[in-house]
Coordinates of C-alpha atoms in Angstrom, one line a residue:
X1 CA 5.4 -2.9 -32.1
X2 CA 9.3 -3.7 -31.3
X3 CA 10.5 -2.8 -28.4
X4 CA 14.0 -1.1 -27.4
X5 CA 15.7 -4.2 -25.9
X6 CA 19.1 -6.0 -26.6
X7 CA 19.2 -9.4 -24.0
X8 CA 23.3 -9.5 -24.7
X9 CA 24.3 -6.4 -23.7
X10 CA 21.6 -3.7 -21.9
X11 CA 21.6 -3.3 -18.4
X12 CA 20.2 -6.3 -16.1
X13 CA 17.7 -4.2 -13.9
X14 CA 16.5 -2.0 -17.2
X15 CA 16.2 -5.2 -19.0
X16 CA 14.6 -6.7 -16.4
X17 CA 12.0 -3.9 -15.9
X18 CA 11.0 -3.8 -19.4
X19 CA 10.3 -7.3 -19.8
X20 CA 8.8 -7.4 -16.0
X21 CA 6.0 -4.6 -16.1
X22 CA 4.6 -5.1 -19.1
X23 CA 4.7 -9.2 -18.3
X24 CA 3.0 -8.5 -14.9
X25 CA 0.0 -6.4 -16.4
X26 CA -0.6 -9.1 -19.2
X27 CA -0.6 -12.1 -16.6
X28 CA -3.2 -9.9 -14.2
X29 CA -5.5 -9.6 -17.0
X30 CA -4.9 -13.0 -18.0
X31 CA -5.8 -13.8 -14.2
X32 CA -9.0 -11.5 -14.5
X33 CA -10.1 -14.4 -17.2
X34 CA -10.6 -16.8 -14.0
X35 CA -11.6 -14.0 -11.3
X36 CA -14.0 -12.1 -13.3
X37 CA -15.7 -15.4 -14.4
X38 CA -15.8 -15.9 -10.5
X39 CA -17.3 -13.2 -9.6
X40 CA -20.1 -13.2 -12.4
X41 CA -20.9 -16.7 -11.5
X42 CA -20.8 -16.1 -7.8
X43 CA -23.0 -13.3 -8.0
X44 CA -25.6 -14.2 -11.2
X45 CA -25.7 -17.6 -11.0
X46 CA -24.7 -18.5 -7.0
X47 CA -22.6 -21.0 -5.3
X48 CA -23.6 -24.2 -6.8
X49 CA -22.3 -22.9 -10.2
X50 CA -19.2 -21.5 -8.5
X51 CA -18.2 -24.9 -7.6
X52 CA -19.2 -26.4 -10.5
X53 CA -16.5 -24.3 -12.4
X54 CA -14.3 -25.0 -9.7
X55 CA -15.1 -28.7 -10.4
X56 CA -13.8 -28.4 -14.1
X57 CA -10.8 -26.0 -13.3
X58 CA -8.2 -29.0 -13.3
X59 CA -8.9 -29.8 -16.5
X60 CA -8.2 -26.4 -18.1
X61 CA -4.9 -26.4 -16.1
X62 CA -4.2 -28.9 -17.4
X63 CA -4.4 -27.6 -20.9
X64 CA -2.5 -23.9 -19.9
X65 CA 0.4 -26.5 -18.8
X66 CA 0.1 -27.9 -22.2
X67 CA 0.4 -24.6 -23.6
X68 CA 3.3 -23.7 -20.6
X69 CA 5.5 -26.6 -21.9
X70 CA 5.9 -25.9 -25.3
X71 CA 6.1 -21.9 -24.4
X72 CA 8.7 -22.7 -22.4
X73 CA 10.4 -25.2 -24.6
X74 CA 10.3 -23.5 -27.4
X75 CA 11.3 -20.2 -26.3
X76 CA 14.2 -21.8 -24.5
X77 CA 15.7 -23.6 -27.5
X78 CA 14.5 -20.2 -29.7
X79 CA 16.6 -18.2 -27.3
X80 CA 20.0 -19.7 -27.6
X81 CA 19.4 -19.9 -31.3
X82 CA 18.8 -16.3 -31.2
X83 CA 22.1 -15.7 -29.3
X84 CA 24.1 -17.9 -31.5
X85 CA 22.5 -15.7 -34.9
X86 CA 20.4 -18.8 -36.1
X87 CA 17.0 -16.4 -36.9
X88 CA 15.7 -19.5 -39.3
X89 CA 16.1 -22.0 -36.7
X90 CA 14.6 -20.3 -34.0
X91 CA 11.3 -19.6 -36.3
X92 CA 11.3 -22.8 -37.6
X93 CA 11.1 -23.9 -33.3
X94 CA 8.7 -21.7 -32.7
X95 CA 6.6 -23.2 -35.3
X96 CA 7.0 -26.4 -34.6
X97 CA 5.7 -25.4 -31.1
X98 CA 2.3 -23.7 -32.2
X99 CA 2.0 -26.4 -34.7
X100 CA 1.8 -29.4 -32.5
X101 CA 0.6 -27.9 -29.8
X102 CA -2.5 -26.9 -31.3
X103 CA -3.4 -30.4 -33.1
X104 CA -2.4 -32.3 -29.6
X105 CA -5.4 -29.9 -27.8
X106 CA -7.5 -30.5 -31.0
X107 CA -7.3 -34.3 -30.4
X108 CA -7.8 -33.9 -26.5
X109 CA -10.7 -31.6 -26.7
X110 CA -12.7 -34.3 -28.7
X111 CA -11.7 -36.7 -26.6
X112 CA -13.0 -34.8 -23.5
X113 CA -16.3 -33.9 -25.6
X114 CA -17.1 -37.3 -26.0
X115 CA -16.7 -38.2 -23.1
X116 CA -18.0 -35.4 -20.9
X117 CA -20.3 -36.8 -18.5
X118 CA -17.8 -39.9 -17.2
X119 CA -15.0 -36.8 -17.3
X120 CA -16.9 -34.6 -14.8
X121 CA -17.6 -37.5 -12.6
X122 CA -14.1 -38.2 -12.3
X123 CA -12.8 -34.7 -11.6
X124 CA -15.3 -35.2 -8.7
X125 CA -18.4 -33.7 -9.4
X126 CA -21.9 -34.6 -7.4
X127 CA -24.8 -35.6 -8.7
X128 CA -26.2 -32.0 -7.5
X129 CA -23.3 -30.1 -9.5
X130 CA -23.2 -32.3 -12.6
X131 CA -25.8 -30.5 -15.0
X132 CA -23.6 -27.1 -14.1
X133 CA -20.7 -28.9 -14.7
X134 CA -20.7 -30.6 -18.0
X135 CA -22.9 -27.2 -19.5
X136 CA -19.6 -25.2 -18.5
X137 CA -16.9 -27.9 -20.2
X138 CA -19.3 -28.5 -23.1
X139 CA -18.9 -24.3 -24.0
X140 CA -15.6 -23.5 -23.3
X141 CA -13.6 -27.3 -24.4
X142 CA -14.2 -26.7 -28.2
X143 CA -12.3 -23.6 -27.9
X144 CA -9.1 -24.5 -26.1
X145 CA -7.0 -24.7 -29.1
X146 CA -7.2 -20.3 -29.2
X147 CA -6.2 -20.7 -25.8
X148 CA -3.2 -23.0 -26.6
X149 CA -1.8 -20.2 -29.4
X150 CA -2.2 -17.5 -27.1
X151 CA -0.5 -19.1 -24.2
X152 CA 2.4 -20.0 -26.7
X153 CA 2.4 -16.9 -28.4
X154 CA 2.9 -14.8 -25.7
X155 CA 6.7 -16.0 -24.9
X156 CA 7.1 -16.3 -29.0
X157 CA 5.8 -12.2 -29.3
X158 CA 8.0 -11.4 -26.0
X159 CA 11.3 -13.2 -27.3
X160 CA 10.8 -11.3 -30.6
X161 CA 10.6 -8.0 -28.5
X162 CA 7.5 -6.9 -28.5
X163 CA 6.5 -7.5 -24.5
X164 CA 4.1 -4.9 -24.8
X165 CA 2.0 -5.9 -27.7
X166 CA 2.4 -9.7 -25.8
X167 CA 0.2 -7.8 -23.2
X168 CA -2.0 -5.9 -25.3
X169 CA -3.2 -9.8 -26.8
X170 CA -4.2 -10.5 -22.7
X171 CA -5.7 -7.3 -22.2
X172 CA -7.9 -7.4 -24.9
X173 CA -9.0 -11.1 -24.4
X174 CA -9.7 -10.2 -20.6
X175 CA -11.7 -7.1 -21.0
X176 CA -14.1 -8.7 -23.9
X177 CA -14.5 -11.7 -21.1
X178 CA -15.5 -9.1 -18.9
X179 CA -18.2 -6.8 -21.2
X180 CA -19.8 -10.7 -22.3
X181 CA -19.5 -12.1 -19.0
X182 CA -22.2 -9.3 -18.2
X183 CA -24.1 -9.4 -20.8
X184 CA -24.2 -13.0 -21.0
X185 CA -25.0 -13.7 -17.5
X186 CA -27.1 -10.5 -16.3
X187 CA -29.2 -9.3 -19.1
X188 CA -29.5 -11.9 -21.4
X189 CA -29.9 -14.9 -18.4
X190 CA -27.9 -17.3 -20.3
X191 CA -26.1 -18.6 -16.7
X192 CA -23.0 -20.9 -16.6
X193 CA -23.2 -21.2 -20.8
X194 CA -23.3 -17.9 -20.7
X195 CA -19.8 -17.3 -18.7
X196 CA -18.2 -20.3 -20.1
X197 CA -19.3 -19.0 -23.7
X198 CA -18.0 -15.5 -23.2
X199 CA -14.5 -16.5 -21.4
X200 CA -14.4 -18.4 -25.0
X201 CA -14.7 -15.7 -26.8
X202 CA -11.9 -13.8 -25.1
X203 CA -9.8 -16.3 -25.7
X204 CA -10.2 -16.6 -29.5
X205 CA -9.8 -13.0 -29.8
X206 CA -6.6 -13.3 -27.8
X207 CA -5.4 -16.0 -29.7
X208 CA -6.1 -14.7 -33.6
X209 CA -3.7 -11.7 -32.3
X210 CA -0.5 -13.5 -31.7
X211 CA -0.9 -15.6 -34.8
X212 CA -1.5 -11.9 -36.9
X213 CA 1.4 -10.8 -35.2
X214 CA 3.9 -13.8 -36.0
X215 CA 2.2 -13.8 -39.4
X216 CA 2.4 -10.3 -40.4
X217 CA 4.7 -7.8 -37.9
X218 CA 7.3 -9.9 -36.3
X219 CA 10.8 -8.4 -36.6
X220 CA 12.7 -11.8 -35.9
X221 CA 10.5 -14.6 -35.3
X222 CA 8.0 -15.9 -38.0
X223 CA 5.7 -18.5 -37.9
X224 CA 6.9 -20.5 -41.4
X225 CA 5.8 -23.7 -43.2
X226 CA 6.7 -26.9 -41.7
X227 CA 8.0 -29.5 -44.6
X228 CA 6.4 -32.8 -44.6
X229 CA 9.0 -35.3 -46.0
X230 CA 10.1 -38.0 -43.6
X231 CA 13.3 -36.3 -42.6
X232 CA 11.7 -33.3 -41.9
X233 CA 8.8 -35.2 -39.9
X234 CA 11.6 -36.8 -37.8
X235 CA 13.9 -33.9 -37.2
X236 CA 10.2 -32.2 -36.4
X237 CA 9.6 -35.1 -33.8
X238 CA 13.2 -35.0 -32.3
X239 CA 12.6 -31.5 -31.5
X240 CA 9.4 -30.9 -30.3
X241 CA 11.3 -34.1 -28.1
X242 CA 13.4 -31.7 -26.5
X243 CA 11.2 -28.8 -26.2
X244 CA 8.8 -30.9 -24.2
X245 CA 11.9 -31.8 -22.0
X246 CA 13.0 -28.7 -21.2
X247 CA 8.8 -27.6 -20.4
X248 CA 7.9 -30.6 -18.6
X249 CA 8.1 -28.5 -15.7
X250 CA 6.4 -25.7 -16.9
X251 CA 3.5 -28.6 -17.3
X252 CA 3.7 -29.8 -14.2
X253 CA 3.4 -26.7 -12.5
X254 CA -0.3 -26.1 -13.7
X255 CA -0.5 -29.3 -13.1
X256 CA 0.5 -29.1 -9.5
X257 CA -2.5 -26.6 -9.4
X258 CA -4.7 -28.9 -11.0
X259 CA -4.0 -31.4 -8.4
X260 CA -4.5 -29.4 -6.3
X261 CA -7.8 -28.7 -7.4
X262 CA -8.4 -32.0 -7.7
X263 CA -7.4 -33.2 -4.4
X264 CA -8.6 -30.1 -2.2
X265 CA -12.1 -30.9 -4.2
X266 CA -12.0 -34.6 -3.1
X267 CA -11.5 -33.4 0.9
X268 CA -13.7 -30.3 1.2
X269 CA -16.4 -32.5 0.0
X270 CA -15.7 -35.1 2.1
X271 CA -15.3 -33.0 4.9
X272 CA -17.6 -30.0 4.3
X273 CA -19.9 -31.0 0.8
X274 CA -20.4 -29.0 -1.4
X275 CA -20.2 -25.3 0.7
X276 CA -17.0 -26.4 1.6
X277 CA -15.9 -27.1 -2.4
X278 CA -17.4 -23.7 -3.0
X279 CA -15.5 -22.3 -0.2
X280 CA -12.0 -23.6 -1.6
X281 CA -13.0 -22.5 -5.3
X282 CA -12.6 -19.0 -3.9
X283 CA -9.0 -19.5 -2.7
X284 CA -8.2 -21.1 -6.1
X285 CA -9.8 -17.8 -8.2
X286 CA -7.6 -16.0 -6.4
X287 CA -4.5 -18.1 -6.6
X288 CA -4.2 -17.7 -10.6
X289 CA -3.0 -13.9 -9.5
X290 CA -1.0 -15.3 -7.4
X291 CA 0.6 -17.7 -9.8
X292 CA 0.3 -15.1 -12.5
X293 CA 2.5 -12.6 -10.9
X294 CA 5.0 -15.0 -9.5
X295 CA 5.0 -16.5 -13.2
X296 CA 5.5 -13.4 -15.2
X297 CA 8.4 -12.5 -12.4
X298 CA 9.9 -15.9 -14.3
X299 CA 9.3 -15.2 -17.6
X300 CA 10.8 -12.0 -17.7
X301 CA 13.6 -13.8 -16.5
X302 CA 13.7 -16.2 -18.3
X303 CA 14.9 -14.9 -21.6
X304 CA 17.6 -12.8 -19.9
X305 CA 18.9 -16.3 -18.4
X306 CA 18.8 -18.2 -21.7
X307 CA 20.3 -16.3 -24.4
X308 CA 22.9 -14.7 -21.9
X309 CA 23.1 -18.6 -20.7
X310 CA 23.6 -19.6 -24.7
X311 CA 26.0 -16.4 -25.1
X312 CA 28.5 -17.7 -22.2
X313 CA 27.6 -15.0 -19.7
X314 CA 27.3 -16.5 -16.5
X315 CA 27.6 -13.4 -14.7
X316 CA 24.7 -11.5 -16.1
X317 CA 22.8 -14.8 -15.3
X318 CA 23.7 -14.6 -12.5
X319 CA 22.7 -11.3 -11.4
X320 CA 19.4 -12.0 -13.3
X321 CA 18.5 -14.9 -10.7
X322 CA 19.0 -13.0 -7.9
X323 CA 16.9 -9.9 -9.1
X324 CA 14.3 -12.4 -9.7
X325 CA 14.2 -13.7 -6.4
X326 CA 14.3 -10.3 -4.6
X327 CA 11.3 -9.5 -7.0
X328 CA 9.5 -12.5 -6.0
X329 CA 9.9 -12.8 -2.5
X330 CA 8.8 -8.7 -1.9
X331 CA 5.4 -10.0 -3.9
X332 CA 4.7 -13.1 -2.1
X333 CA 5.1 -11.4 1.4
X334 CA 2.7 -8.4 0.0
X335 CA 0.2 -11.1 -1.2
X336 CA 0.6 -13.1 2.0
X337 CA -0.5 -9.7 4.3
X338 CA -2.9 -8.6 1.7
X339 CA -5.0 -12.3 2.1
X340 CA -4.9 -11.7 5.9
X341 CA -5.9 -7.8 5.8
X342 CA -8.4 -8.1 3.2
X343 CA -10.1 -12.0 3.5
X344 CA -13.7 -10.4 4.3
X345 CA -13.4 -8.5 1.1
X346 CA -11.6 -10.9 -1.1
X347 CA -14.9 -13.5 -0.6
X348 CA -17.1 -10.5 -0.5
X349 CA -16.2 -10.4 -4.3
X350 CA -17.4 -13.8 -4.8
X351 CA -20.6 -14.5 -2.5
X352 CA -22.4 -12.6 0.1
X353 CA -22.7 -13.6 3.8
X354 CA -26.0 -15.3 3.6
X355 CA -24.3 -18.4 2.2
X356 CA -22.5 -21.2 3.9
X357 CA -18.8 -20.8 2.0
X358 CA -18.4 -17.6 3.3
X359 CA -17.3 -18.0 6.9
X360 CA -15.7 -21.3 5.9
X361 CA -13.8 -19.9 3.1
X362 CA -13.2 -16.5 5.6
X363 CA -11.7 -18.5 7.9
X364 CA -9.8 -20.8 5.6
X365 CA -8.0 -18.1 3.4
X366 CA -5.2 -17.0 6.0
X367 CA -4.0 -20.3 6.3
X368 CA -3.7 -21.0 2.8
X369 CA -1.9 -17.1 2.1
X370 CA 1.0 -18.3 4.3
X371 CA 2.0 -20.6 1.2
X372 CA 2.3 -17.3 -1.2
X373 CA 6.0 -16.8 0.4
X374 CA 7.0 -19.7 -0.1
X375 CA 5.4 -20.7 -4.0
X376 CA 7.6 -16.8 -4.7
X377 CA 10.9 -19.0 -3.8
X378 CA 9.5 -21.8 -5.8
X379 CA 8.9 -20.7 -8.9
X380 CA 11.8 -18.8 -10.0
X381 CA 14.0 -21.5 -8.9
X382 CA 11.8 -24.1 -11.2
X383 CA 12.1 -21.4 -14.1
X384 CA 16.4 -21.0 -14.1
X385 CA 16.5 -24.3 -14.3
X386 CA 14.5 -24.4 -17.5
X387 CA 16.2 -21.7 -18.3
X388 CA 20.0 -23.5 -18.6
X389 CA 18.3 -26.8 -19.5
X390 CA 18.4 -27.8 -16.7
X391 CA 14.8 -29.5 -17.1
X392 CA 15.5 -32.8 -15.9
X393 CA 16.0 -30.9 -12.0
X394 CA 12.9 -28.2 -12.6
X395 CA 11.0 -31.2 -13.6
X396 CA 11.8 -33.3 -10.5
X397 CA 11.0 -30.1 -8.0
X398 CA 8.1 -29.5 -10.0
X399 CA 6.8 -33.0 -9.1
X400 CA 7.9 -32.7 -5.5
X401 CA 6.2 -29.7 -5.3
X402 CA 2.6 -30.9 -7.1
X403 CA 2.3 -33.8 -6.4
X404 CA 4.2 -35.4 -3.4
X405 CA 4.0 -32.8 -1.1
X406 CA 1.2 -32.1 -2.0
X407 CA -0.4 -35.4 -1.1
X408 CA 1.2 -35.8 2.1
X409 CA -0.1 -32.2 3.0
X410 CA -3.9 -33.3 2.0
X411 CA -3.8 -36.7 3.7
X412 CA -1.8 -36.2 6.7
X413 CA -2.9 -32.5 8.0
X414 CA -6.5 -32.8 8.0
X415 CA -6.4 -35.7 10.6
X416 CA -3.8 -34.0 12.7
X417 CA -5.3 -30.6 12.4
X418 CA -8.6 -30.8 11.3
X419 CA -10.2 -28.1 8.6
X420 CA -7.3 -25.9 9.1
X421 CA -5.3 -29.0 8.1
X422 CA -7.0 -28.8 4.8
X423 CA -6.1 -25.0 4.2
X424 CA -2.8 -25.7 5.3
X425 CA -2.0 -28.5 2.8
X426 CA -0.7 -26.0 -0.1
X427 CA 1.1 -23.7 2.0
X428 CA 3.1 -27.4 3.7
X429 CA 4.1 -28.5 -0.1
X430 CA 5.0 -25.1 -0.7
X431 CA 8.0 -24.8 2.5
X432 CA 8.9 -28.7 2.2
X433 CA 10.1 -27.7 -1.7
X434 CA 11.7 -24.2 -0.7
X435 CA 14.0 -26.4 1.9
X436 CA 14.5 -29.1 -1.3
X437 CA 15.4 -26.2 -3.4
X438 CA 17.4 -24.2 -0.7
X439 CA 19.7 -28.0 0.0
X440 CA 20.4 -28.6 -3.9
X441 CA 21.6 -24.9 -3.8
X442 CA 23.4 -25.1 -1.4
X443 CA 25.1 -28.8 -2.6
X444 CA 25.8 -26.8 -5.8
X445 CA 27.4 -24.3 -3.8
X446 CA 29.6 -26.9 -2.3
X447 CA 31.0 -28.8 -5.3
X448 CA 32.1 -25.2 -6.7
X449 CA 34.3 -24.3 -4.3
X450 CA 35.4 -27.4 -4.2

């Protein structure tokens, strides 16, 4: 399952591309876990349901972020313990990671079970979408913790070398999502249950693979027992402390996307009810490819960047960033023509003409692609940071970018520029954090050479 790769010493671009491709194809099919549930419940169920799900999205974002953050964290500090020889130390991170992770989701899972009804309310939900939603979050919420390991144990089974198998755990989740979602939904009539229940499934499946991997065929990194005496517990504590500093951004960039679920929800209701939240849950199915790519572009990265980062290499860093970049912005401007081209077909996937949302969300989709250029910029210059602990900065343009941006976008556009004000939100937060990124660059840039 090991692949050929040494992060000290192996060509940047090769390295790159080794990590990169198979990274790329394990995102997509982690994106077709959103898309295809989309286009089942667009299609089987109709546009009510599709909102409905849009609806809960926020809340799942909310726990891949959770999974992002310690991913991230973990993989950083794992990283420079690689590069320094510390193989036990590294595990032992890893561990922690999964570990805590997984009993923090446990705890907010029951939490959001018990109070279900009151939690779709608040993430905005009418009274007319409320059965849909709280059937969806009361099918897929139990199983979040699978979702958690496998969100982890992707950048645990790719740090080990394996990027391929890493893949392999996505592609398998996303295809059994795919054969269930049709089942569930078209011949056995089981509607939104039925797509929440099989997206479930997929995930569990995913997940049980990187833990038998870590368990049984890891070449470096093993998942091991954690001691429970009180020194143990702290040192446990004071690192899963640090890990959580350096991924803070990682969890507030899903949940940027969350709030932006959340807030574009809030308006398009306002503005448009429900055909207009149906309308914007198409734009955000497609976004996770989107994000997906642009993410994968950064976790390739992102191990390159750390143990050359640990190793005292700044050049090959170097050269790593700027790879990225090129990689990202050649995506984002492909995405950005490809949402203009194709914005018929991309809803077409989703609902047919005879409902409302489609010319809404027909005419709303350009304006939100012209963000995609920008997000590419974004998003690799939020993961070097993490990458050189630097997570104090990734943090702060992460929350630039989600959240204070973002709001000004949602509440000053829309009475400027009416409903292409609200499309436009995204893509605003997106260029006012490229600038903030481009000017601390450039301030870095400055205090060098001098």
């Amino acid at each position: 399952m090991k692949d050929s790769i040494d992060f000290g010493s192996m060509n940047i671009s090769t390295l790159f591309r080794k990590l990169l491709i198979p990274t790329v194809l394990g995102m997509v099919f982690s994106a077709l876990f959103v898309i295809t549930d989309g286009i089942f419940v667009g299609k089987g169920i109709g546009s009510d349901a599709l909102a409905a799900v849009n609806i809960t999205a926020p809340l799942f974002m909310i726990a891949a972020g959770i999974g992002l953050m310690f991913g991230v964290g973990a993989s950083v500090v794992a990283s420079i313990h690689l590069s320094q020889g510390k193989r036990k130390v590294a595990s032992i991170n890893i561990t922690q990671a999964i570990a805590f992770s997984a009993l923090l989701i446990l705890i907010l899972s029951a939490l959001c079970l018990y109070f279900i009804e009151p939690l779709a309310r608040l993430l905005g939900s009418s009274d007319r979408l409320l059965p849909l939603a709280v059937e969806y979050m009361a099918w897929y919420i139990p199983f979040l913790v699978f979702y958690e390991v496998l969100n982890i144990g992707m950048f645990c089974i790719r740090l080990d070398g394996s990027p391929t198998y890493a893949m392999m755990c996505n592609a398998v989740a996303a295809i059994l999502n795919i054969i269930l979602d049709y089942i569930f939904i078209f011949e056995l009539g089981w509607g939104i249950m039925g797509a929440a229940f099989a997206t479930s499934l997929g995930t569990v499946v995913g997940g049980l693979m990187t833990l038998i991997y870590l368990l049984r065929f890891s070449r470096t990194l093993h998942l091991c027992r954690i001691k429970l005496s009180i020194k143990s517990l702290l040192l446990t504590l004071r690192n899963i402390g640090y890990m959580t500093k350096l991924g803070s951004s990682a969890f507030i960039s899903e949940a940027s996307i969350a709030c932006m679920m959340f807030l574009g929800n809030y308006v398009f209701i306002r503005h448009l009810g429900e055909d207009g939240v149906a309308a914007f849950s198409i734009a955000c199915y497609f976004f996770p490819i989107i994000f997906m790519v642009y993410n994968a572009i950064a976790q390739s990265a992102q191990p390159i960047i750390s143990y050359n980062f640990g190793a005292g290499q700044p050049e090959r860093v170097r050269k790593t960033l700027h790879l990225a970049i090129r990689t990202a912005l050649i995506c984002g401007i492909s995405f950005f023509i490809l949402t203009v081209l194709c914005c018929q077909d991309i809803v077409s996937l989703f609902i047919d003409r005879s409902y409302a949302a489609f010319d809404i969300a027909v005419n709303g989709l350009p304006y939100f692609g012209v963000g995609f250029i920008f997000f590419a910029v974004n998003m690799i210059g939020i993961g070097y940071y993490q990458s050189v602990e630097r997570g104090q900065r990734a943090t702060i343009i992460t929350l630039l970018r989600g959240v204070v941006f973002m709001l000004i976008g949602f509440f000053a556009l829309p009475p400027v520029l009416g409903i292409p004000g609200i499309w436009l939100a995204v893509p605003l937060a997106e260029l006012l954090t490229t600038f903030y990124i481009f000017g601390i660059y450039l301030k870095d840039r400055f205090i060098v050479c001098r």
